[in-house]
Short mmCIF file of C-alpha atoms in Angstrom, two decimals:
data_model
loop_
_atom_site.label_atom_id
_atom_site.label_comp_id
_atom_site.label_asym_id
_atom_site.label_seq_id
_atom_site.Cartn_x
_atom_site.Cartn_y
_atom_site.Cartn_z
CA UNK A 361 61.95 25.08 29.55
CA UNK A 362 60.51 21.56 30.52
CA UNK A 363 58.24 21.14 33.07
CA UNK A 364 57.89 18.01 35.54
CA UNK A 365 54.08 17.30 35.29
CA UNK A 366 52.20 16.27 38.88
CA UNK A 367 51.09 12.66 37.18
CA UNK A 368 54.62 11.59 36.09
CA UNK A 369 56.38 12.87 39.67
CA UNK A 370 53.33 10.84 41.31
CA UNK A 371 54.35 7.89 39.35
CA UNK A 372 57.20 7.62 39.97
CA UNK A 373 56.81 7.96 43.85
CA UNK A 374 54.04 5.14 43.56
CA UNK A 375 56.67 3.31 41.85
CA UNK A 376 58.97 3.58 44.72
CA UNK A 377 56.41 2.53 47.40
CA UNK A 378 55.50 0.01 45.82
CA UNK A 379 59.54 -1.09 45.08
CA UNK A 380 60.41 -0.23 48.73
CA UNK A 381 56.98 -2.61 50.19
CA UNK A 382 58.31 -5.32 47.85
CA UNK A 383 61.94 -5.16 48.87
CA UNK A 384 61.11 -5.11 52.80
CA UNK A 385 58.32 -8.60 51.88
CA UNK A 386 62.00 -10.18 50.31
CA UNK A 387 64.00 -9.50 53.41
CA UNK A 388 61.05 -10.30 55.85
CA UNK A 389 60.55 -13.78 54.19
CA UNK A 390 63.65 -14.86 54.15
CA UNK A 391 64.83 -17.61 56.37
CA UNK A 392 65.91 -16.61 59.80
CA UNK A 393 67.26 -19.98 60.83
CA UNK A 394 68.81 -23.03 59.65
CA UNK A 395 65.44 -24.72 60.90
CA UNK A 396 63.38 -22.67 58.71
CA UNK A 397 65.48 -24.01 56.20
CA UNK A 398 64.97 -27.68 56.90
CA UNK A 399 61.37 -27.15 57.26
CA UNK A 400 61.63 -25.97 53.04
CA UNK A 401 63.28 -28.61 52.30
CA UNK A 402 61.21 -31.34 53.92
CA UNK A 403 58.31 -29.20 52.16
CA UNK A 404 60.15 -30.12 49.27
CA UNK A 405 61.38 -33.95 49.35
CA UNK A 406 57.63 -34.67 51.18
CA UNK A 407 56.62 -32.92 47.37
CA UNK A 408 59.13 -34.54 45.72
CA UNK A 409 58.29 -38.51 47.47
CA UNK A 410 54.76 -37.46 46.50
CA UNK A 411 55.37 -38.08 43.02
CA UNK A 412 57.45 -40.86 43.09
CA UNK A 413 53.98 -42.29 45.07
CA UNK A 414 52.07 -41.41 42.45
CA UNK A 415 54.07 -43.05 40.27
CA UNK A 416 54.75 -46.34 42.18
CA UNK A 417 50.78 -46.54 42.85
CA UNK A 418 50.53 -46.09 38.81
CA UNK A 419 52.98 -48.84 38.48
CA UNK A 420 51.16 -51.10 40.90
CA UNK A 421 47.65 -50.68 38.96
CA UNK A 422 49.24 -51.39 35.37
CA UNK A 423 50.21 -55.16 37.23
CA UNK A 424 47.51 -55.76 39.21
CA UNK A 425 45.70 -58.68 36.69
CA UNK A 426 49.17 -60.22 36.48
CA UNK A 427 49.25 -63.95 37.67
CA UNK A 428 50.44 -64.14 41.69
CA UNK A 429 52.93 -66.35 40.81
CA UNK A 430 54.96 -67.77 37.65
CA UNK A 431 56.35 -71.19 37.40
CA UNK A 432 59.78 -69.75 37.70
CA UNK A 433 58.76 -67.95 41.25
CA UNK A 434 57.55 -71.70 42.09
CA UNK A 435 60.63 -73.28 41.41
CA UNK A 436 62.80 -70.54 43.30
CA UNK A 437 60.40 -71.00 46.32
CA UNK A 438 60.73 -74.53 46.10
CA UNK A 439 64.84 -74.68 45.60
CA UNK A 440 64.96 -71.55 48.74
CA UNK A 441 63.22 -74.18 51.46
CA UNK A 442 65.94 -76.45 50.33
CA UNK A 443 68.67 -73.97 52.43
CA UNK A 444 70.35 -75.74 55.16
CA UNK A 445 70.00 -73.99 58.40
CA UNK A 446 74.13 -73.68 58.76
CA UNK A 447 73.81 -70.79 56.75
CA UNK A 448 72.30 -68.72 59.70
CA UNK A 449 75.19 -68.25 61.70
CA UNK A 450 77.08 -66.88 58.54
CA UNK A 451 73.65 -64.40 57.90
CA UNK A 452 74.75 -62.91 61.66
CA UNK A 453 77.72 -61.88 61.00
CA UNK A 454 76.99 -60.23 57.87
CA UNK A 455 74.25 -57.98 59.95
CA UNK A 456 75.80 -57.00 62.38
CA UNK A 457 78.51 -55.70 59.62
CA UNK A 458 76.00 -54.09 57.43
CA UNK A 459 74.60 -52.42 60.75
CA UNK A 460 77.97 -50.68 61.29
CA UNK A 461 78.54 -49.75 57.61
CA UNK A 462 74.43 -48.45 57.83
CA UNK A 463 75.61 -46.56 60.94
CA UNK A 464 78.73 -44.90 59.30
CA UNK A 465 76.30 -44.05 56.39
CA UNK A 466 73.56 -42.44 58.27
CA UNK A 467 76.17 -39.98 59.93
CA UNK A 468 77.83 -39.16 57.00
CA UNK A 469 74.02 -38.05 55.46
CA UNK A 470 73.58 -36.42 58.58
CA UNK A 471 77.11 -34.11 58.24
CA UNK A 472 76.42 -34.24 54.36
CA UNK A 473 72.60 -33.24 54.99
CA UNK A 474 73.72 -30.34 57.45
CA UNK A 475 76.49 -28.54 55.04
CA UNK A 476 73.58 -28.61 52.16
CA UNK A 477 71.23 -27.26 54.42
CA UNK A 478 73.08 -24.06 55.51
CA UNK A 479 74.60 -23.97 51.65
CA UNK A 480 70.50 -23.41 50.89
CA UNK A 481 70.03 -21.02 53.79
CA UNK A 482 73.13 -18.89 52.78
CA UNK A 483 71.47 -19.07 48.99
CA UNK A 484 67.97 -18.22 50.40
CA UNK A 485 69.14 -15.43 52.44
CA UNK A 486 71.04 -13.73 49.18
CA UNK A 487 68.20 -13.85 47.46
CA UNK A 488 66.71 -10.38 48.19
CA UNK A 489 70.31 -9.17 48.57
CA UNK A 490 70.90 -10.66 45.20
CA UNK A 491 67.83 -8.89 43.45
CA UNK A 492 68.86 -5.32 45.06
CA UNK A 493 72.31 -5.92 43.54
CA UNK A 494 71.07 -6.56 40.03
CA UNK A 495 68.68 -3.68 39.82
CA UNK A 496 71.00 -1.28 41.16
CA UNK A 497 74.29 -2.20 39.47
CA UNK A 498 71.92 -2.26 36.02
CA UNK A 499 70.56 1.12 36.57
CA UNK A 500 74.07 2.10 37.50
CA UNK A 501 75.88 0.86 34.26
CA UNK A 502 72.61 2.03 32.16
CA UNK A 503 73.73 5.53 33.55
CA UNK A 504 77.27 5.27 32.84
CA UNK A 505 76.57 3.98 29.73
CA UNK A 506 74.59 7.25 28.86
CA UNK A 507 77.95 8.92 30.52
CA UNK A 508 80.19 7.69 27.60
CA UNK A 509 78.40 7.70 24.78
CA UNK A 510 78.14 11.51 25.69
CA UNK A 511 81.41 11.62 26.49
CA UNK A 512 82.03 10.05 23.13
CA UNK A 513 80.17 12.33 21.25
CA UNK A 514 82.27 15.45 22.99
CA UNK A 515 85.26 13.99 21.22
CA UNK A 516 84.06 13.03 18.13
CA UNK A 517 82.92 16.84 17.74
CA UNK A 518 79.84 15.02 16.69
CA UNK A 519 77.53 17.31 14.89
CA UNK A 520 74.65 15.94 14.88
CA UNK A 521 73.89 15.30 18.25
CA UNK A 522 73.88 18.39 20.18
CA UNK A 523 70.14 18.72 20.71
CA UNK A 524 70.23 15.79 22.99
CA UNK A 525 73.12 16.75 25.15
CA UNK A 526 70.47 18.06 27.60
CA UNK A 527 68.73 14.54 27.46
CA UNK A 528 71.69 12.95 28.27
CA UNK A 529 72.87 14.94 31.20
CA UNK A 530 69.78 14.60 32.62
CA UNK A 531 69.77 11.05 32.77
CA UNK A 532 73.41 11.18 34.55
CA UNK A 533 71.90 13.24 37.08
CA UNK A 534 71.10 10.18 38.49
CA UNK A 535 74.88 8.90 38.65
CA UNK A 536 75.08 10.69 42.23
CA UNK A 537 72.39 9.11 44.03
CA UNK A 538 72.98 5.34 42.27
CA UNK A 539 76.52 5.57 42.95
CA UNK A 540 76.05 6.00 46.49
CA UNK A 541 73.23 3.25 47.22
CA UNK A 542 75.32 0.82 45.09
CA UNK A 543 78.47 1.94 47.22
CA UNK A 544 76.30 1.15 50.71
CA UNK A 545 75.74 -2.62 49.29
CA UNK A 546 78.95 -3.20 48.21
CA UNK A 547 79.80 -1.93 51.80
CA UNK A 548 77.65 -4.10 53.60
CA UNK A 549 79.11 -7.11 51.80
CA UNK A 550 82.37 -6.42 53.00
CA UNK A 551 81.02 -5.86 56.79
CA UNK A 552 79.00 -9.52 55.88
CA UNK A 553 75.80 -8.49 56.30
CA UNK A 554 75.00 -10.51 53.18
CA UNK A 555 77.41 -13.75 51.50
CA UNK A 556 76.96 -12.41 47.87
CA UNK A 557 80.88 -12.37 47.46
CA UNK A 558 82.10 -16.13 48.17
CA UNK A 559 85.95 -14.55 48.59
CA UNK A 560 84.80 -12.68 51.27
CA UNK A 561 83.78 -15.66 53.43
CA UNK A 562 85.76 -15.46 56.88
CA UNK A 563 88.87 -18.03 56.96
CA UNK A 564 88.78 -18.60 52.95
CA UNK A 565 92.60 -17.34 52.78
CA UNK A 566 93.49 -19.25 56.09
CA UNK A 567 95.27 -22.89 55.03
CA UNK A 568 94.39 -23.71 58.69
CA UNK A 569 90.81 -22.74 58.35
CA UNK A 570 87.84 -25.44 56.80
CA UNK A 571 86.69 -22.28 54.73
CA UNK A 572 90.17 -22.58 53.07
CA UNK A 573 90.20 -22.02 49.03
CA UNK A 574 93.82 -22.25 47.94
CA UNK A 575 92.85 -20.56 44.08
CA UNK A 576 90.78 -17.25 46.16
CA UNK A 577 93.68 -17.53 48.47
CA UNK A 578 96.58 -17.03 45.04
CA UNK A 579 93.71 -14.45 43.95
CA UNK A 580 93.82 -12.37 47.57
CA UNK A 581 96.83 -9.60 46.91
CA UNK A 582 93.95 -8.44 44.26
CA UNK A 583 90.76 -9.64 45.82
CA UNK A 584 90.76 -7.80 49.43
CA UNK A 585 88.47 -5.70 50.98
CA UNK A 586 90.29 -2.59 51.52
CA UNK A 587 91.92 -2.90 48.09
CA UNK A 588 88.69 -4.08 46.54
CA UNK A 589 86.48 -1.07 47.85
CA UNK A 590 89.11 1.46 47.30
CA UNK A 591 88.88 0.60 43.45
CA UNK A 592 85.16 1.17 43.84
CA UNK A 593 85.07 4.01 45.34
CA UNK A 594 88.17 5.71 42.92
CA UNK A 595 85.84 4.71 40.02
CA UNK A 596 82.80 6.45 41.08
CA UNK A 597 84.25 9.37 42.33
CA UNK A 598 86.03 9.52 38.95
CA UNK A 599 83.06 9.44 36.60
CA UNK A 600 80.62 11.79 39.06
CA UNK A 601 83.72 14.11 39.04
CA UNK A 602 83.46 13.93 35.70
CA UNK A 603 79.72 14.16 35.37
CA UNK A 604 79.66 17.46 37.42
CA UNK A 605 82.31 19.44 35.53
CA UNK A 606 81.15 18.47 32.01
CA UNK A 607 77.43 19.56 33.01
CA UNK A 608 79.23 22.59 34.69
CA UNK A 609 81.24 23.50 31.36
CA UNK A 610 78.75 23.62 29.04
CA UNK A 611 76.08 25.17 31.37
CA UNK A 612 78.52 27.82 31.36
CA UNK A 613 79.34 27.92 27.90
CA UNK A 614 75.39 29.04 27.27
CA UNK A 615 76.80 32.13 28.80
CA UNK A 616 79.84 32.85 27.08
CA UNK A 617 81.35 34.73 24.15
CA UNK A 618 84.01 32.37 23.18
CA UNK A 619 84.42 28.47 22.77
CA UNK A 620 86.72 27.98 26.00
CA UNK A 621 84.50 25.56 27.98
CA UNK A 622 83.81 23.85 24.73
CA UNK A 623 87.51 23.23 24.74
CA UNK A 624 87.56 22.77 28.25
CA UNK A 625 84.55 19.44 27.68
CA UNK A 626 86.63 17.78 24.88
CA UNK A 627 90.02 17.75 26.50
CA UNK A 628 87.92 16.69 29.64
CA UNK A 629 86.32 14.18 27.88
CA UNK A 630 89.45 12.69 26.32
CA UNK A 631 90.94 12.10 29.57
CA UNK A 632 88.01 10.37 30.78
CA UNK A 633 87.83 8.03 27.99
CA UNK A 634 90.89 6.98 29.05
CA UNK A 635 89.93 6.55 32.71
CA UNK A 636 86.49 4.79 31.79
CA UNK A 637 87.83 2.00 29.52
CA UNK A 638 90.24 1.00 32.76
CA UNK A 639 87.85 1.52 35.10
CA UNK A 640 84.89 -0.31 32.98
CA UNK A 641 86.99 -3.67 32.49
CA UNK A 642 88.17 -3.55 36.23
CA UNK A 643 84.64 -2.96 37.78
CA UNK A 644 83.31 -5.78 35.98
CA UNK A 645 85.98 -7.88 37.17
CA UNK A 646 85.40 -6.71 40.62
CA UNK A 647 81.74 -6.50 41.19
CA UNK A 648 80.50 -9.19 38.17
CA UNK A 649 83.20 -11.51 37.61
CA UNK A 650 84.28 -11.82 41.48
CA UNK A 651 81.14 -13.53 42.48
CA UNK A 652 82.64 -16.56 40.14
CA UNK A 653 86.26 -16.23 41.76
CA UNK A 654 86.87 -19.72 40.50
CA UNK A 655 86.49 -18.57 37.20
CA UNK A 656 87.58 -15.72 34.94
CA UNK A 657 87.02 -14.04 30.90
CA UNK A 658 89.52 -12.06 29.35
CA UNK A 659 86.76 -10.42 27.28
CA UNK A 660 84.30 -10.03 30.10
CA UNK A 661 84.73 -6.38 30.55
CA UNK A 662 84.38 -6.01 26.78
CA UNK A 663 80.98 -7.93 27.13
CA UNK A 664 79.78 -6.23 30.28
CA UNK A 665 80.25 -2.78 28.36
CA UNK A 666 78.29 -3.82 25.62
CA UNK A 667 75.64 -4.86 27.26
CA UNK A 668 75.81 -1.66 29.76
CA UNK A 669 76.29 0.95 26.48
CA UNK A 670 72.92 -0.51 24.34
CA UNK A 671 71.14 0.03 27.32
CA UNK A 672 72.55 3.73 28.18
CA UNK A 673 71.38 4.52 24.48
CA UNK A 674 68.18 3.07 24.80
CA UNK A 675 67.30 5.09 27.42
CA UNK A 676 68.23 8.26 25.64
CA UNK A 677 65.78 7.27 22.46
CA UNK A 678 63.36 6.40 25.17
CA UNK A 679 63.49 9.18 27.16
CA UNK A 680 63.92 11.59 24.00
CA UNK A 681 60.71 10.13 22.51
CA UNK A 682 58.41 10.79 25.26
CA UNK A 683 59.84 14.12 25.47
CA UNK A 684 59.08 15.12 21.95
CA UNK A 685 55.46 13.07 22.41
CA UNK A 686 55.04 16.10 25.16
CA UNK A 687 55.78 19.10 22.48
CA UNK A 688 59.60 19.62 23.60
CA UNK A 689 62.52 19.12 21.60
CA UNK A 690 61.14 20.47 18.39
CA UNK A 691 64.70 20.85 17.14
CA UNK A 692 64.86 16.79 17.53
CA UNK A 693 63.77 15.29 14.12
CA UNK A 694 63.57 11.72 12.95
CA UNK A 695 67.21 11.75 11.65
CA UNK A 696 68.07 11.95 14.96
CA UNK A 697 65.80 9.13 15.87
CA UNK A 698 67.06 7.08 13.47
CA UNK A 699 70.31 7.63 14.26
CA UNK A 700 69.95 6.69 17.45
CA UNK A 701 67.86 3.55 16.51
CA UNK A 702 71.43 2.48 14.35
CA UNK A 703 73.40 2.79 17.60
CA UNK A 704 70.86 0.39 19.42
CA UNK A 705 70.84 -1.94 16.54
CA UNK A 706 74.69 -2.20 16.28
CA UNK A 707 75.62 -2.34 19.53
CA UNK A 708 72.45 -4.89 20.09
CA UNK A 709 74.57 -6.92 16.87
CA UNK A 710 78.32 -6.27 19.15
CA UNK A 711 77.17 -7.39 22.17
CA UNK A 712 75.97 -10.49 20.68
CA UNK A 713 79.21 -11.20 18.53
CA UNK A 714 80.89 -11.05 22.27
CA UNK A 715 78.38 -13.18 23.68
CA UNK A 716 79.24 -15.90 21.18
CA UNK A 717 82.83 -15.43 21.14
CA UNK A 718 82.91 -15.44 24.79
CA UNK A 719 80.88 -19.13 25.17
CA UNK A 720 82.09 -20.78 21.69
CA UNK A 721 85.90 -20.46 22.75
CA UNK A 722 85.07 -21.59 26.60
CA UNK A 723 83.03 -24.29 25.20
CA UNK A 724 85.56 -25.65 22.15
CA UNK A 725 88.87 -25.36 24.42
CA UNK A 726 86.23 -27.36 27.25
CA UNK A 727 88.53 -26.76 30.02
CA UNK A 728 86.46 -27.89 33.02
CA UNK A 729 87.33 -24.48 34.88
CA UNK A 730 86.15 -22.47 32.55
CA UNK A 731 83.21 -24.41 31.09
CA UNK A 732 81.63 -24.47 34.54
CA UNK A 733 80.43 -21.39 33.99
CA UNK A 734 77.85 -21.93 31.07
CA UNK A 735 77.49 -25.15 32.16
CA UNK A 736 75.62 -23.92 35.86
CA UNK A 737 73.38 -21.51 33.59
CA UNK A 738 72.39 -23.85 30.68
CA UNK A 739 71.08 -26.37 32.77
CA UNK A 740 70.03 -24.27 36.16
CA UNK A 741 69.42 -21.09 34.20
CA UNK A 742 68.58 -22.46 30.17
CA UNK A 743 65.14 -20.26 30.05
CA UNK A 744 67.14 -16.92 31.15
CA UNK A 745 70.18 -17.44 29.67
CA UNK A 746 69.11 -17.81 25.94
CA UNK A 747 65.80 -16.18 26.27
CA UNK A 748 68.23 -13.22 26.82
CA UNK A 749 69.69 -13.75 23.26
CA UNK A 750 66.59 -13.98 21.60
CA UNK A 751 65.72 -10.52 23.44
CA UNK A 752 68.87 -8.80 22.67
CA UNK A 753 69.48 -10.37 19.18
CA UNK A 754 66.94 -11.99 17.32
CA UNK A 755 64.10 -8.97 18.55
CA UNK A 756 66.43 -6.10 17.48
CA UNK A 757 67.08 -7.61 14.28
CA UNK A 758 63.88 -8.32 13.57
CA UNK A 759 62.12 -4.67 14.61
CA UNK A 760 65.18 -2.31 13.59
CA UNK A 761 66.78 -3.81 11.09
CA UNK A 762 64.71 -1.95 8.14
CA UNK A 763 65.96 1.86 8.06
CA UNK A 764 62.03 2.96 7.91
CA UNK A 765 61.34 1.10 11.06
CA UNK A 766 64.15 2.89 12.69
CA UNK A 767 61.97 6.44 12.75
CA UNK A 768 58.48 4.78 13.38
CA UNK A 769 58.11 5.65 17.38
CA UNK A 770 56.23 2.94 17.94
CA UNK A 771 58.33 0.30 16.82
CA UNK A 772 61.17 2.04 18.36
CA UNK A 773 60.10 1.89 21.81
CA UNK A 774 58.69 -1.57 21.65
CA UNK A 775 62.32 -2.85 20.45
CA UNK A 776 63.44 -0.17 23.32
CA UNK A 777 61.65 -1.91 26.12
CA UNK A 778 62.46 -5.77 24.84
CA UNK A 779 66.07 -4.72 24.71
CA UNK A 780 66.43 -3.52 28.30
CA UNK A 781 64.43 -5.85 29.40
CA UNK A 782 67.07 -8.13 27.54
CA UNK A 783 69.82 -6.84 29.23
CA UNK A 784 68.23 -6.81 32.81
CA UNK A 785 68.19 -10.82 32.15
CA UNK A 786 71.83 -10.80 31.20
CA UNK A 787 72.96 -9.21 33.91
CA UNK A 788 70.52 -11.12 35.86
CA UNK A 789 72.25 -14.70 34.00
CA UNK A 790 75.49 -13.02 35.51
CA UNK A 791 74.73 -12.50 38.48
CA UNK A 792 72.06 -14.00 40.54
CA UNK A 793 73.70 -18.20 39.22
CA UNK A 794 77.20 -17.68 42.04
CA UNK A 795 74.58 -15.69 44.31
CA UNK A 796 71.21 -18.13 44.65
CA UNK A 797 72.35 -21.05 42.76
CA UNK A 798 69.43 -23.37 42.00
CA UNK A 799 67.12 -20.85 44.02
CA UNK A 800 66.49 -18.41 41.48
CA UNK A 801 63.44 -16.53 40.60
CA UNK A 802 61.93 -14.02 39.23
CA UNK A 803 59.32 -12.89 42.02
CA UNK A 804 58.48 -9.86 44.10
CA UNK A 805 61.92 -9.32 45.55
CA UNK A 806 63.37 -8.65 42.21
CA UNK A 807 60.44 -7.13 40.16
CA UNK A 808 60.22 -4.54 43.62
CA UNK A 809 63.84 -3.86 43.23
CA UNK A 810 63.73 -2.57 39.80
CA UNK A 811 60.30 -0.53 40.38
CA UNK A 812 61.81 1.31 43.49
CA UNK A 813 65.17 1.75 41.00
CA UNK A 814 62.83 2.63 38.20
CA UNK A 815 60.71 5.38 40.48
CA UNK A 816 63.90 6.96 41.77
CA UNK A 817 64.66 7.18 37.77
CA UNK A 818 62.02 8.94 36.96
CA UNK A 819 62.18 11.28 39.65
CA UNK A 820 65.71 12.36 39.45
CA UNK A 821 65.98 12.54 35.85
CA UNK A 822 62.90 14.59 35.23
CA UNK A 823 63.59 17.14 38.23
CA UNK A 824 66.88 17.75 36.91
CA UNK A 825 65.98 18.04 33.33
CA UNK A 826 63.75 20.83 34.77
CA UNK A 827 66.99 22.65 35.69
CA UNK A 828 68.17 24.20 32.16
CA UNK A 829 67.01 24.72 28.94
CA UNK A 830 66.59 21.42 27.03
CA UNK A 831 68.61 23.33 23.99
CA UNK A 832 72.49 24.11 25.00
CA UNK A 833 72.92 27.35 23.07
CA UNK A 834 76.39 28.13 22.15
CA UNK A 835 77.01 24.85 21.49
CA UNK A 836 79.65 25.50 18.23
CA UNK A 837 77.82 22.57 16.70
CA UNK A 838 74.18 23.39 17.78
CA UNK A 839 73.10 24.59 14.46
CA UNK A 840 74.36 22.08 12.58
CA UNK A 841 72.31 19.70 15.00
CA UNK A 842 69.20 21.76 14.65
CA UNK A 843 69.44 21.33 10.79
CA UNK A 844 70.47 17.25 10.85
CA UNK A 845 68.48 15.51 8.01
CA UNK A 846 69.23 12.67 5.50
#
């Protein structure tokens, strides 16, 4: 039986406390009124103008020693003195017309500035919410990636993986907790506590409203809060029911004299995978793609799946290596580690294929309403956009392509850390441009949200691992798994 060490438990509490404090700081420092935003914009404008003034001073200094008046300027001045005074009347009329034009422009500029200030206000208020949203969905989907991988092993009747089943079950114990947290965040979005989802804005489907959006109105049969939150409830409930029953059957199989509970799990896992692949695609549309309601991609569900699936497998690997380092999982050998590393490597390549396919097809077609998605990310999120590609493809290739490296713990752990960080950045790229625009920054709210959910993850997962033996006794393939070598 695994024993949850007091040091690790204390570490998890410290992470959660730091996370809560950082999340609170993010909400407290977010602007509360338009006046706060006006102050921020004025400071930015003053900083911008300061840069221009410095450039102008430098330019003036460079021309300081040039002749005061050239020959051409002297001729022009003489010609100007010969202009008749009859032009005074024409100039006066022009000045009146110009004054009216300036006044109209000033009004238009004031309206534009007010609209911009309100837009920035919503973006800055969204920032702590968006940070919380990215971290919560990232950890939720990591847990789902583990659950999907576990179900695939059951249906495939894999002989190598049963010694890892309790690790997978321990990780998926996080699913009920993170599901509740995430569902609350979704509810708060629907109650207009934040402005993460543009299509939830009041009047967006009303033709008489100034907020009317024809494209979103055309999708209102699908994108409406009641239907949207109902789908979320069904998906989260379905995933959690499978996790609970599968774990229950697996524990019951340990005390059984036949394979009845194993067969139940096999059938249940097959049904779950059908439900999962449908619900996962719709979930990707609902929770991520609908943040950009004018844009869509038929490849998006698979793309999101690849991202959280490889992250889930990586977490299985990391927890397994940690338990091995503490003297547990004596039946897990380098061949099991090698197989998990192969999945980490292979799904990283699969993710890259989907990343490039989605980007290349949209870029090549060059349809304005499609390319705007990537244009925004390349222009405003250039470093994280291409950084995610490097972290999720280049580094796994360099670290894990060698067969021997797949068995070396420190190399695998280093590759796993890079993969997890890279796929957090991937989710950051999917969510932040639609919620905070160019106001993004990986600061205290983003890091604190990650720390909180990571601390909660450690506490829940390692507490769950203490509840049952780490090796399932009566799985039909357990002996094959114990003696798995190649």
